[in-house]
Amino acid sequence: MALNILIVDDSAVMRSIVLKVLKMSGLQITKIFQASNGREALEVIDQNWIDLALVDINMPVMNGIDFLYAVRANPETAELAVLVISSESQETRKEAVLQKNARFVHKPFTPELLRDEILKMTGVSHA
Amino acid sequence: MLDSNYNKLRLRALEAFETVCFMFPVDEMEIEDISDTTIWDIPAIVTFNGGRTGGMIIRTTPGLSQSIAMNMLGVEAIDPKQKKDALYEISNIISGNIAPMLNDSENVYLIDPPRDAIPEEVNGGKFASLSRISFSLYLDEGVADIIIYHV
């Protein structure tokens, strides 16, 4: 199954890094969308079918935690697979992510770690 | 407590450079051949509030921020915006990792977006009343100075 994936990060450099990992992951990807904050991401989700969202926490306008809560509160997007990618090191905020049925990858990450987490979430076995 | 954290802070910052930028520590004596440590690129600052309030400044020797961007993006040609964004991103990653290490509080830290630091922040004038921790990271492509001010 080919996937539509959304990358949400205010850093264009980090979006490029994640994009590169996705392209090297071996996943079948239909389209990769990008947004620079949670508000933009909600607009993308409103207009497109998204299979997986990769989301930073600390962003202007709307942060990743508020985005996650908004996604889970909407019946149409409540089941969206969300992987939070953040330098956040506090257990309090990590628990908030996990309680909302999302997964967490800590920055700094190796490309292999991010790839493996994405493959786990999408149910694609490692080649 | 903060003194005992010094090495942990330094190691966490080094880990970020190694993992994200593929840059590795070298001996201080080797750095003279690599970089001029009397000139610095425009530094970046990330301020934070929460368990402690303060900011982290990172400044790099000329060429290092260019190398950071090249290594992060995996490309040879870097424009000025990418160079700045890459320095901002490594600043964001390091501050997100080290701010919670400044105390044991579980208070949520709010990390502000990175920006250019002004001279009064780099020389400490703006933070004269705050505690200061600083260290230099001698990397195979240049030197990064990290200065942390906090209440």
PDB file of C-alpha atoms in Angstrom:
ATOM      1  CA  MET A   1       0.000   0.000   0.000  1.00  0.00           C
ATOM      2  CA  ALA A   2       1.404   3.394  -0.953  1.00  0.00           C
ATOM      3  CA  LEU A   3       1.194   6.026   1.751  1.00  0.00           C
ATOM      4  CA  ASN A   4       0.503   9.717   2.050  1.00  0.00           C
ATOM      5  CA  ILE A   5       2.802  11.152   4.715  1.00  0.00           C
ATOM      6  CA  LEU A   6       2.778  14.572   6.379  1.00  0.00           C
ATOM      7  CA  ILE A   7       5.929  16.127   7.890  1.00  0.00           C
ATOM      8  CA  VAL A   8       5.256  18.910  10.397  1.00  0.00           C
ATOM      9  CA  ASP A   9       8.243  20.934  11.604  1.00  0.00           C
ATOM     10  CA  ASP A  10       9.049  24.641  11.658  1.00  0.00           C
ATOM     11  CA  SER A  11      12.626  23.868  10.633  1.00  0.00           C
ATOM     12  CA  ALA A  12      13.024  23.452   6.885  1.00  0.00           C
ATOM     13  CA  VAL A  13      16.326  21.691   7.541  1.00  0.00           C
ATOM     14  CA  MET A  14      14.682  19.100   9.807  1.00  0.00           C
ATOM     15  CA  ARG A  15      11.885  18.566   7.251  1.00  0.00           C
ATOM     16  CA  SER A  16      14.587  17.893   4.647  1.00  0.00           C
ATOM     17  CA  ILE A  17      16.309  15.374   6.922  1.00  0.00           C
ATOM     18  CA  VAL A  18      13.049  13.517   7.599  1.00  0.00           C
ATOM     19  CA  LEU A  19      12.210  13.627   3.886  1.00  0.00           C
ATOM     20  CA  LYS A  20      15.568  12.050   3.087  1.00  0.00           C
ATOM     21  CA  VAL A  21      15.000   9.278   5.629  1.00  0.00           C
ATOM     22  CA  LEU A  22      11.563   8.589   4.136  1.00  0.00           C
ATOM     23  CA  LYS A  23      12.983   8.352   0.630  1.00  0.00           C
ATOM     24  CA  MET A  24      15.635   5.894   1.807  1.00  0.00           C
ATOM     25  CA  SER A  25      13.204   3.841   3.914  1.00  0.00           C
ATOM     26  CA  GLY A  26      11.950   1.638   1.123  1.00  0.00           C
ATOM     27  CA  LEU A  27       8.359   2.626   1.878  1.00  0.00           C
ATOM     28  CA  GLN A  28       5.963   2.968  -1.022  1.00  0.00           C
ATOM     29  CA  ILE A  29       4.966   6.606  -0.840  1.00  0.00           C
ATOM     30  CA  THR A  30       2.318   8.309  -2.949  1.00  0.00           C
ATOM     31  CA  LYS A  31       2.881  11.839  -1.720  1.00  0.00           C
ATOM     32  CA  ILE A  32       4.749  13.655   1.036  1.00  0.00           C
ATOM     33  CA  PHE A  33       3.114  16.808   2.387  1.00  0.00           C
ATOM     34  CA  GLN A  34       4.880  19.388   4.525  1.00  0.00           C
ATOM     35  CA  ALA A  35       3.665  21.934   7.080  1.00  0.00           C
ATOM     36  CA  SER A  36       5.592  24.320   9.311  1.00  0.00           C
ATOM     37  CA  ASN A  37       3.229  24.273  12.305  1.00  0.00           C
ATOM     38  CA  GLY A  38       0.228  22.451  13.725  1.00  0.00           C
ATOM     39  CA  ARG A  39      -2.317  24.844  12.267  1.00  0.00           C
ATOM     40  CA  GLU A  40      -0.996  24.382   8.723  1.00  0.00           C
ATOM     41  CA  ALA A  41      -0.922  20.640   9.322  1.00  0.00           C
ATOM     42  CA  LEU A  42      -4.589  20.568  10.305  1.00  0.00           C
ATOM     43  CA  GLU A  43      -5.415  22.363   7.042  1.00  0.00           C
ATOM     44  CA  VAL A  44      -3.450  19.758   5.069  1.00  0.00           C
ATOM     45  CA  ILE A  45      -5.265  16.943   6.865  1.00  0.00           C
ATOM     46  CA  ASP A  46      -8.601  18.622   6.231  1.00  0.00           C
ATOM     47  CA  GLN A  47      -7.981  18.606   2.484  1.00  0.00           C
ATOM     48  CA  ASN A  48      -6.018  15.379   1.956  1.00  0.00           C
ATOM     49  CA  TRP A  49      -5.997  11.769   3.082  1.00  0.00           C
ATOM     50  CA  ILE A  50      -2.954  11.284   5.317  1.00  0.00           C
ATOM     51  CA  ASP A  51      -1.758   7.869   6.534  1.00  0.00           C
ATOM     52  CA  LEU A  52       1.055   9.012   8.827  1.00  0.00           C
ATOM     53  CA  ALA A  53       2.013  12.345  10.396  1.00  0.00           C
ATOM     54  CA  LEU A  54       5.563  13.012  11.639  1.00  0.00           C
ATOM     55  CA  VAL A  55       5.323  15.946  14.032  1.00  0.00           C
ATOM     56  CA  ASP A  56       7.696  18.176  16.001  1.00  0.00           C
ATOM     57  CA  ILE A  57       6.565  19.552  19.386  1.00  0.00           C
ATOM     58  CA  ASN A  58       8.049  23.030  19.711  1.00  0.00           C
ATOM     59  CA  MET A  59       6.623  25.077  16.851  1.00  0.00           C
ATOM     60  CA  PRO A  60       5.146  28.571  16.585  1.00  0.00           C
ATOM     61  CA  VAL A  61       1.406  29.182  15.969  1.00  0.00           C
ATOM     62  CA  MET A  62       0.354  25.678  17.071  1.00  0.00           C
ATOM     63  CA  ASN A  63       2.689  23.221  18.751  1.00  0.00           C
ATOM     64  CA  GLY A  64       2.763  19.473  18.191  1.00  0.00           C
ATOM     65  CA  ILE A  65       0.941  18.581  21.422  1.00  0.00           C
ATOM     66  CA  ASP A  66      -2.002  20.877  20.590  1.00  0.00           C
ATOM     67  CA  PHE A  67      -2.005  19.442  17.056  1.00  0.00           C
ATOM     68  CA  LEU A  68      -2.154  15.908  18.456  1.00  0.00           C
ATOM     69  CA  TYR A  69      -5.053  16.791  20.759  1.00  0.00           C
ATOM     70  CA  ALA A  70      -6.934  18.418  17.851  1.00  0.00           C
ATOM     71  CA  VAL A  71      -6.400  15.367  15.650  1.00  0.00           C
ATOM     72  CA  ARG A  72      -7.611  12.952  18.324  1.00  0.00           C
ATOM     73  CA  ALA A  73     -10.668  15.127  19.075  1.00  0.00           C
ATOM     74  CA  ASN A  74     -11.882  14.990  15.464  1.00  0.00           C
ATOM     75  CA  PRO A  75     -13.696  11.701  14.689  1.00  0.00           C
ATOM     76  CA  GLU A  76     -12.461  11.839  11.077  1.00  0.00           C
ATOM     77  CA  THR A  77      -8.795  11.946  12.090  1.00  0.00           C
ATOM     78  CA  ALA A  78      -8.879  10.332  15.537  1.00  0.00           C
ATOM     79  CA  GLU A  79      -7.153   7.158  14.293  1.00  0.00           C
ATOM     80  CA  LEU A  80      -4.381   8.906  12.339  1.00  0.00           C
ATOM     81  CA  ALA A  81      -0.936   7.397  12.989  1.00  0.00           C
ATOM     82  CA  VAL A  82       1.191  10.115  14.599  1.00  0.00           C
ATOM     83  CA  LEU A  83       4.918   9.924  15.306  1.00  0.00           C
ATOM     84  CA  VAL A  84       6.220  12.798  17.402  1.00  0.00           C
ATOM     85  CA  ILE A  85       9.859  13.676  16.687  1.00  0.00           C
ATOM     86  CA  SER A  86      11.250  16.083  19.246  1.00  0.00           C
ATOM     87  CA  SER A  87      14.209  17.071  21.381  1.00  0.00           C
ATOM     88  CA  GLU A  88      11.741  17.149  24.273  1.00  0.00           C
ATOM     89  CA  SER A  89      13.376  15.320  27.163  1.00  0.00           C
ATOM     90  CA  GLN A  90      10.777  15.648  29.896  1.00  0.00           C
ATOM     91  CA  GLU A  91       8.789  12.592  30.846  1.00  0.00           C
ATOM     92  CA  THR A  92       5.676  14.711  31.484  1.00  0.00           C
ATOM     93  CA  ARG A  93       5.401  15.714  27.850  1.00  0.00           C
ATOM     94  CA  LYS A  94       6.459  12.330  26.502  1.00  0.00           C
ATOM     95  CA  GLU A  95       3.687  10.739  28.561  1.00  0.00           C
ATOM     96  CA  ALA A  96       1.195  13.240  27.142  1.00  0.00           C
ATOM     97  CA  VAL A  97       2.178  12.016  23.667  1.00  0.00           C
ATOM     98  CA  LEU A  98       1.960   8.322  24.526  1.00  0.00           C
ATOM     99  CA  GLN A  99      -1.393   8.748  26.278  1.00  0.00           C
ATOM    100  CA  LYS A 100      -2.779  10.129  23.033  1.00  0.00           C
ATOM    101  CA  ASN A 101      -1.831   6.941  21.228  1.00  0.00           C
ATOM    102  CA  ALA A 102       1.107   8.455  19.385  1.00  0.00           C
ATOM    103  CA  ARG A 103       4.701   7.247  19.305  1.00  0.00           C
ATOM    104  CA  PHE A 104       7.833   9.205  20.134  1.00  0.00           C
ATOM    105  CA  VAL A 105      11.317   9.529  18.641  1.00  0.00           C
ATOM    106  CA  HIS A 106      13.807  11.651  20.487  1.00  0.00           C
ATOM    107  CA  LYS A 107      16.111  14.134  18.723  1.00  0.00           C
ATOM    108  CA  PRO A 108      18.947  13.637  18.075  1.00  0.00           C
ATOM    109  CA  PHE A 109      18.064  10.471  16.189  1.00  0.00           C
ATOM    110  CA  THR A 110      19.966   8.310  13.757  1.00  0.00           C
ATOM    111  CA  PRO A 111      18.370   7.841  10.317  1.00  0.00           C
ATOM    112  CA  GLU A 112      18.135   4.105  11.055  1.00  0.00           C
ATOM    113  CA  LEU A 113      16.178   4.664  14.279  1.00  0.00           C
ATOM    114  CA  LEU A 114      13.654   6.942  12.588  1.00  0.00           C
ATOM    115  CA  ARG A 115      13.319   4.596   9.625  1.00  0.00           C
ATOM    116  CA  ASP A 116      12.710   1.586  11.873  1.00  0.00           C
ATOM    117  CA  GLU A 117      10.079   3.437  13.898  1.00  0.00           C
ATOM    118  CA  ILE A 118       8.270   4.491  10.731  1.00  0.00           C
ATOM    119  CA  LEU A 119       8.374   0.944   9.374  1.00  0.00           C
ATOM    120  CA  LYS A 120       6.941  -0.364  12.658  1.00  0.00           C
ATOM    121  CA  MET A 121       4.111   2.151  12.581  1.00  0.00           C
ATOM    122  CA  THR A 122       3.210   1.478   8.992  1.00  0.00           C
ATOM    123  CA  GLY A 123       3.352  -2.280   9.429  1.00  0.00           C
ATOM    124  CA  VAL A 124       6.008  -2.651   6.764  1.00  0.00           C
ATOM    125  CA  SER A 125       8.646  -5.214   7.633  1.00  0.00           C
ATOM    126  CA  HIS A 126      12.305  -4.288   7.466  1.00  0.00           C
ATOM    127  CA  ALA A 127      13.823  -5.362   4.144  1.00  0.00           C
TER     128      ALA A 127
ATOM    129  CA  MET B   1      24.699  20.266  41.556  1.00  0.00           C
ATOM    130  CA  LEU B   2      25.240  22.258  38.416  1.00  0.00           C
ATOM    131  CA  ASP B   3      29.008  21.707  38.541  1.00  0.00           C
ATOM    132  CA  SER B   4      28.459  17.971  38.679  1.00  0.00           C
ATOM    133  CA  ASN B   5      26.195  18.309  35.662  1.00  0.00           C
ATOM    134  CA  TYR B   6      28.849  20.099  33.619  1.00  0.00           C
ATOM    135  CA  ASN B   7      30.244  16.976  31.971  1.00  0.00           C
ATOM    136  CA  LYS B   8      26.762  15.579  31.343  1.00  0.00           C
ATOM    137  CA  LEU B   9      25.726  18.791  29.599  1.00  0.00           C
ATOM    138  CA  ARG B  10      28.881  18.770  27.503  1.00  0.00           C
ATOM    139  CA  LEU B  11      28.473  15.111  26.553  1.00  0.00           C
ATOM    140  CA  ARG B  12      24.827  15.623  25.609  1.00  0.00           C
ATOM    141  CA  ALA B  13      25.786  18.509  23.326  1.00  0.00           C
ATOM    142  CA  LEU B  14      28.572  16.421  21.771  1.00  0.00           C
ATOM    143  CA  GLU B  15      26.141  13.565  21.197  1.00  0.00           C
ATOM    144  CA  ALA B  16      23.877  15.914  19.248  1.00  0.00           C
ATOM    145  CA  PHE B  17      26.745  17.024  17.015  1.00  0.00           C
ATOM    146  CA  GLU B  18      27.832  13.446  16.436  1.00  0.00           C
ATOM    147  CA  THR B  19      24.365  12.103  15.656  1.00  0.00           C
ATOM    148  CA  VAL B  20      22.882  14.948  13.646  1.00  0.00           C
ATOM    149  CA  CYS B  21      25.929  16.603  12.087  1.00  0.00           C
ATOM    150  CA  PHE B  22      28.320  13.648  11.866  1.00  0.00           C
ATOM    151  CA  MET B  23      30.993  15.725  13.618  1.00  0.00           C
ATOM    152  CA  PHE B  24      33.297  14.209  16.173  1.00  0.00           C
ATOM    153  CA  PRO B  25      35.452  15.535  19.005  1.00  0.00           C
ATOM    154  CA  VAL B  26      39.150  16.216  18.510  1.00  0.00           C
ATOM    155  CA  ASP B  27      41.865  17.191  20.955  1.00  0.00           C
ATOM    156  CA  GLU B  28      42.031  20.906  21.732  1.00  0.00           C
ATOM    157  CA  MET B  29      45.623  20.984  20.478  1.00  0.00           C
ATOM    158  CA  GLU B  30      44.517  19.832  17.039  1.00  0.00           C
ATOM    159  CA  ILE B  31      42.054  22.651  16.593  1.00  0.00           C
ATOM    160  CA  GLU B  32      44.638  25.286  15.664  1.00  0.00           C
ATOM    161  CA  ASP B  33      45.134  23.459  12.387  1.00  0.00           C
ATOM    162  CA  ILE B  34      41.401  23.329  11.768  1.00  0.00           C
ATOM    163  CA  SER B  35      39.976  26.643  12.742  1.00  0.00           C
ATOM    164  CA  ASP B  36      40.666  30.235  13.790  1.00  0.00           C
ATOM    165  CA  THR B  37      39.145  30.615  17.249  1.00  0.00           C
ATOM    166  CA  THR B  38      39.395  34.393  17.295  1.00  0.00           C
ATOM    167  CA  ILE B  39      36.551  34.930  14.824  1.00  0.00           C
ATOM    168  CA  TRP B  40      32.980  33.697  15.229  1.00  0.00           C
ATOM    169  CA  ASP B  41      29.935  33.478  13.013  1.00  0.00           C
ATOM    170  CA  ILE B  42      26.672  35.110  14.140  1.00  0.00           C
ATOM    171  CA  PRO B  43      25.566  33.127  17.195  1.00  0.00           C
ATOM    172  CA  ALA B  44      22.120  31.672  17.783  1.00  0.00           C
ATOM    173  CA  ILE B  45      20.159  31.736  21.025  1.00  0.00           C
ATOM    174  CA  VAL B  46      17.299  29.626  22.342  1.00  0.00           C
ATOM    175  CA  THR B  47      15.526  30.933  25.427  1.00  0.00           C
ATOM    176  CA  PHE B  48      13.486  28.733  27.729  1.00  0.00           C
ATOM    177  CA  ASN B  49      11.088  28.917  30.663  1.00  0.00           C
ATOM    178  CA  GLY B  50      10.007  26.243  33.067  1.00  0.00           C
ATOM    179  CA  GLY B  51      11.991  24.434  35.756  1.00  0.00           C
ATOM    180  CA  ARG B  52      14.591  27.115  35.126  1.00  0.00           C
ATOM    181  CA  THR B  53      14.440  30.292  33.087  1.00  0.00           C
ATOM    182  CA  GLY B  54      17.278  31.284  30.817  1.00  0.00           C
ATOM    183  CA  GLY B  55      18.854  30.798  27.441  1.00  0.00           C
ATOM    184  CA  MET B  56      21.468  28.844  25.546  1.00  0.00           C
ATOM    185  CA  ILE B  57      23.790  30.530  23.074  1.00  0.00           C
ATOM    186  CA  ILE B  58      25.801  28.671  20.491  1.00  0.00           C
ATOM    187  CA  ARG B  59      28.515  30.300  18.445  1.00  0.00           C
ATOM    188  CA  THR B  60      30.715  28.645  15.878  1.00  0.00           C
ATOM    189  CA  THR B  61      34.009  29.353  14.206  1.00  0.00           C
ATOM    190  CA  PRO B  62      33.816  30.396  10.543  1.00  0.00           C
ATOM    191  CA  GLY B  63      32.989  27.486   8.314  1.00  0.00           C
ATOM    192  CA  LEU B  64      31.563  25.280  11.047  1.00  0.00           C
ATOM    193  CA  SER B  65      27.951  26.376  10.573  1.00  0.00           C
ATOM    194  CA  GLN B  66      28.402  25.837   6.821  1.00  0.00           C
ATOM    195  CA  SER B  67      29.647  22.303   7.541  1.00  0.00           C
ATOM    196  CA  ILE B  68      26.774  21.717   9.974  1.00  0.00           C
ATOM    197  CA  ALA B  69      24.278  22.523   7.211  1.00  0.00           C
ATOM    198  CA  MET B  70      26.143  20.461   4.603  1.00  0.00           C
ATOM    199  CA  ASN B  71      26.308  17.436   6.877  1.00  0.00           C
ATOM    200  CA  MET B  72      22.727  17.696   8.111  1.00  0.00           C
ATOM    201  CA  LEU B  73      21.312  18.020   4.613  1.00  0.00           C
ATOM    202  CA  GLY B  74      23.837  15.773   2.900  1.00  0.00           C
ATOM    203  CA  VAL B  75      24.510  18.264   0.119  1.00  0.00           C
ATOM    204  CA  GLU B  76      27.530  20.272  -1.009  1.00  0.00           C
ATOM    205  CA  ALA B  77      25.819  23.540  -1.978  1.00  0.00           C
ATOM    206  CA  ILE B  78      24.302  25.475   0.921  1.00  0.00           C
ATOM    207  CA  ASP B  79      22.571  28.836   0.755  1.00  0.00           C
ATOM    208  CA  PRO B  80      22.699  31.368   3.632  1.00  0.00           C
ATOM    209  CA  LYS B  81      19.174  30.504   4.803  1.00  0.00           C
ATOM    210  CA  GLN B  82      19.980  26.803   5.036  1.00  0.00           C
ATOM    211  CA  LYS B  83      23.162  27.644   6.928  1.00  0.00           C
ATOM    212  CA  LYS B  84      21.204  29.698   9.461  1.00  0.00           C
ATOM    213  CA  ASP B  85      18.368  27.142   9.704  1.00  0.00           C
ATOM    214  CA  ALA B  86      20.854  24.358  10.384  1.00  0.00           C
ATOM    215  CA  LEU B  87      22.497  26.296  13.217  1.00  0.00           C
ATOM    216  CA  TYR B  88      19.034  27.045  14.595  1.00  0.00           C
ATOM    217  CA  GLU B  89      18.072  23.366  14.451  1.00  0.00           C
ATOM    218  CA  ILE B  90      21.170  22.082  16.241  1.00  0.00           C
ATOM    219  CA  SER B  91      20.598  24.844  18.832  1.00  0.00           C
ATOM    220  CA  ASN B  92      17.009  23.694  19.229  1.00  0.00           C
ATOM    221  CA  ILE B  93      18.032  20.066  19.651  1.00  0.00           C
ATOM    222  CA  ILE B  94      20.771  20.810  22.190  1.00  0.00           C
ATOM    223  CA  SER B  95      18.656  23.191  24.253  1.00  0.00           C
ATOM    224  CA  GLY B  96      15.723  20.763  24.300  1.00  0.00           C
ATOM    225  CA  ASN B  97      18.050  18.121  25.674  1.00  0.00           C
ATOM    226  CA  ILE B  98      19.990  20.150  28.206  1.00  0.00           C
ATOM    227  CA  ALA B  99      17.391  22.561  29.642  1.00  0.00           C
ATOM    228  CA  PRO B 100      15.671  19.788  31.641  1.00  0.00           C
ATOM    229  CA  MET B 101      19.111  18.708  32.937  1.00  0.00           C
ATOM    230  CA  LEU B 102      19.544  22.015  34.749  1.00  0.00           C
ATOM    231  CA  ASN B 103      17.336  20.822  37.592  1.00  0.00           C
ATOM    232  CA  ASP B 104      15.208  17.887  38.647  1.00  0.00           C
ATOM    233  CA  SER B 105      11.875  19.665  38.304  1.00  0.00           C
ATOM    234  CA  GLU B 106       9.151  18.037  36.247  1.00  0.00           C
ATOM    235  CA  ASN B 107       7.823  21.494  35.340  1.00  0.00           C
ATOM    236  CA  VAL B 108       7.244  21.611  31.608  1.00  0.00           C
ATOM    237  CA  TYR B 109       9.872  23.614  29.760  1.00  0.00           C
ATOM    238  CA  LEU B 110       8.731  25.973  27.054  1.00  0.00           C
ATOM    239  CA  ILE B 111      11.482  26.279  24.475  1.00  0.00           C
ATOM    240  CA  ASP B 112      11.296  29.396  22.302  1.00  0.00           C
ATOM    241  CA  PRO B 113      12.184  29.276  18.597  1.00  0.00           C
ATOM    242  CA  PRO B 114      15.900  29.863  17.902  1.00  0.00           C
ATOM    243  CA  ARG B 115      16.993  33.281  16.683  1.00  0.00           C
ATOM    244  CA  ASP B 116      20.172  35.316  16.188  1.00  0.00           C
ATOM    245  CA  ALA B 117      21.725  36.366  19.495  1.00  0.00           C
ATOM    246  CA  ILE B 118      22.454  40.038  20.038  1.00  0.00           C
ATOM    247  CA  PRO B 119      25.857  41.185  21.383  1.00  0.00           C
ATOM    248  CA  GLU B 120      24.420  41.962  24.856  1.00  0.00           C
ATOM    249  CA  GLU B 121      23.340  38.332  25.113  1.00  0.00           C
ATOM    250  CA  VAL B 122      26.625  36.891  23.890  1.00  0.00           C
ATOM    251  CA  ASN B 123      28.796  39.027  26.179  1.00  0.00           C
ATOM    252  CA  GLY B 124      26.484  38.347  29.110  1.00  0.00           C
ATOM    253  CA  GLY B 125      25.443  41.943  29.723  1.00  0.00           C
ATOM    254  CA  LYS B 126      21.763  41.136  29.337  1.00  0.00           C
ATOM    255  CA  PHE B 127      22.055  38.162  31.692  1.00  0.00           C
ATOM    256  CA  ALA B 128      24.362  39.669  34.313  1.00  0.00           C
ATOM    257  CA  SER B 129      22.144  38.535  37.192  1.00  0.00           C
ATOM    258  CA  LEU B 130      21.933  34.906  35.995  1.00  0.00           C
ATOM    259  CA  SER B 131      24.180  31.905  36.589  1.00  0.00           C
ATOM    260  CA  ARG B 132      26.441  30.974  33.689  1.00  0.00           C
ATOM    261  CA  ILE B 133      27.801  27.682  32.397  1.00  0.00           C
ATOM    262  CA  SER B 134      29.977  27.567  29.296  1.00  0.00           C
ATOM    263  CA  PHE B 135      32.053  25.046  27.439  1.00  0.00           C
ATOM    264  CA  SER B 136      33.753  24.634  24.086  1.00  0.00           C
ATOM    265  CA  LEU B 137      33.271  21.674  21.802  1.00  0.00           C
ATOM    266  CA  TYR B 138      36.356  20.961  19.711  1.00  0.00           C
ATOM    267  CA  LEU B 139      35.045  19.218  16.631  1.00  0.00           C
ATOM    268  CA  ASP B 140      36.757  17.873  13.554  1.00  0.00           C
ATOM    269  CA  GLU B 141      35.350  20.746  11.473  1.00  0.00           C
ATOM    270  CA  GLY B 142      35.663  23.646  13.921  1.00  0.00           C
ATOM    271  CA  VAL B 143      34.793  24.900  17.392  1.00  0.00           C
ATOM    272  CA  ALA B 144      31.358  25.441  18.912  1.00  0.00           C
ATOM    273  CA  ASP B 145      31.080  27.481  22.097  1.00  0.00           C
ATOM    274  CA  ILE B 146      28.006  26.875  24.207  1.00  0.00           C
ATOM    275  CA  ILE B 147      26.972  29.358  26.871  1.00  0.00           C
ATOM    276  CA  ILE B 148      24.018  28.716  29.154  1.00  0.00           C
ATOM    277  CA  TYR B 149      22.448  31.403  31.342  1.00  0.00           C
ATOM    278  CA  HIS B 150      19.811  30.421  33.855  1.00  0.00           C
ATOM    279  CA  VAL B 151      18.008  31.404  37.035  1.00  0.00           C
TER     280      VAL B 151
END
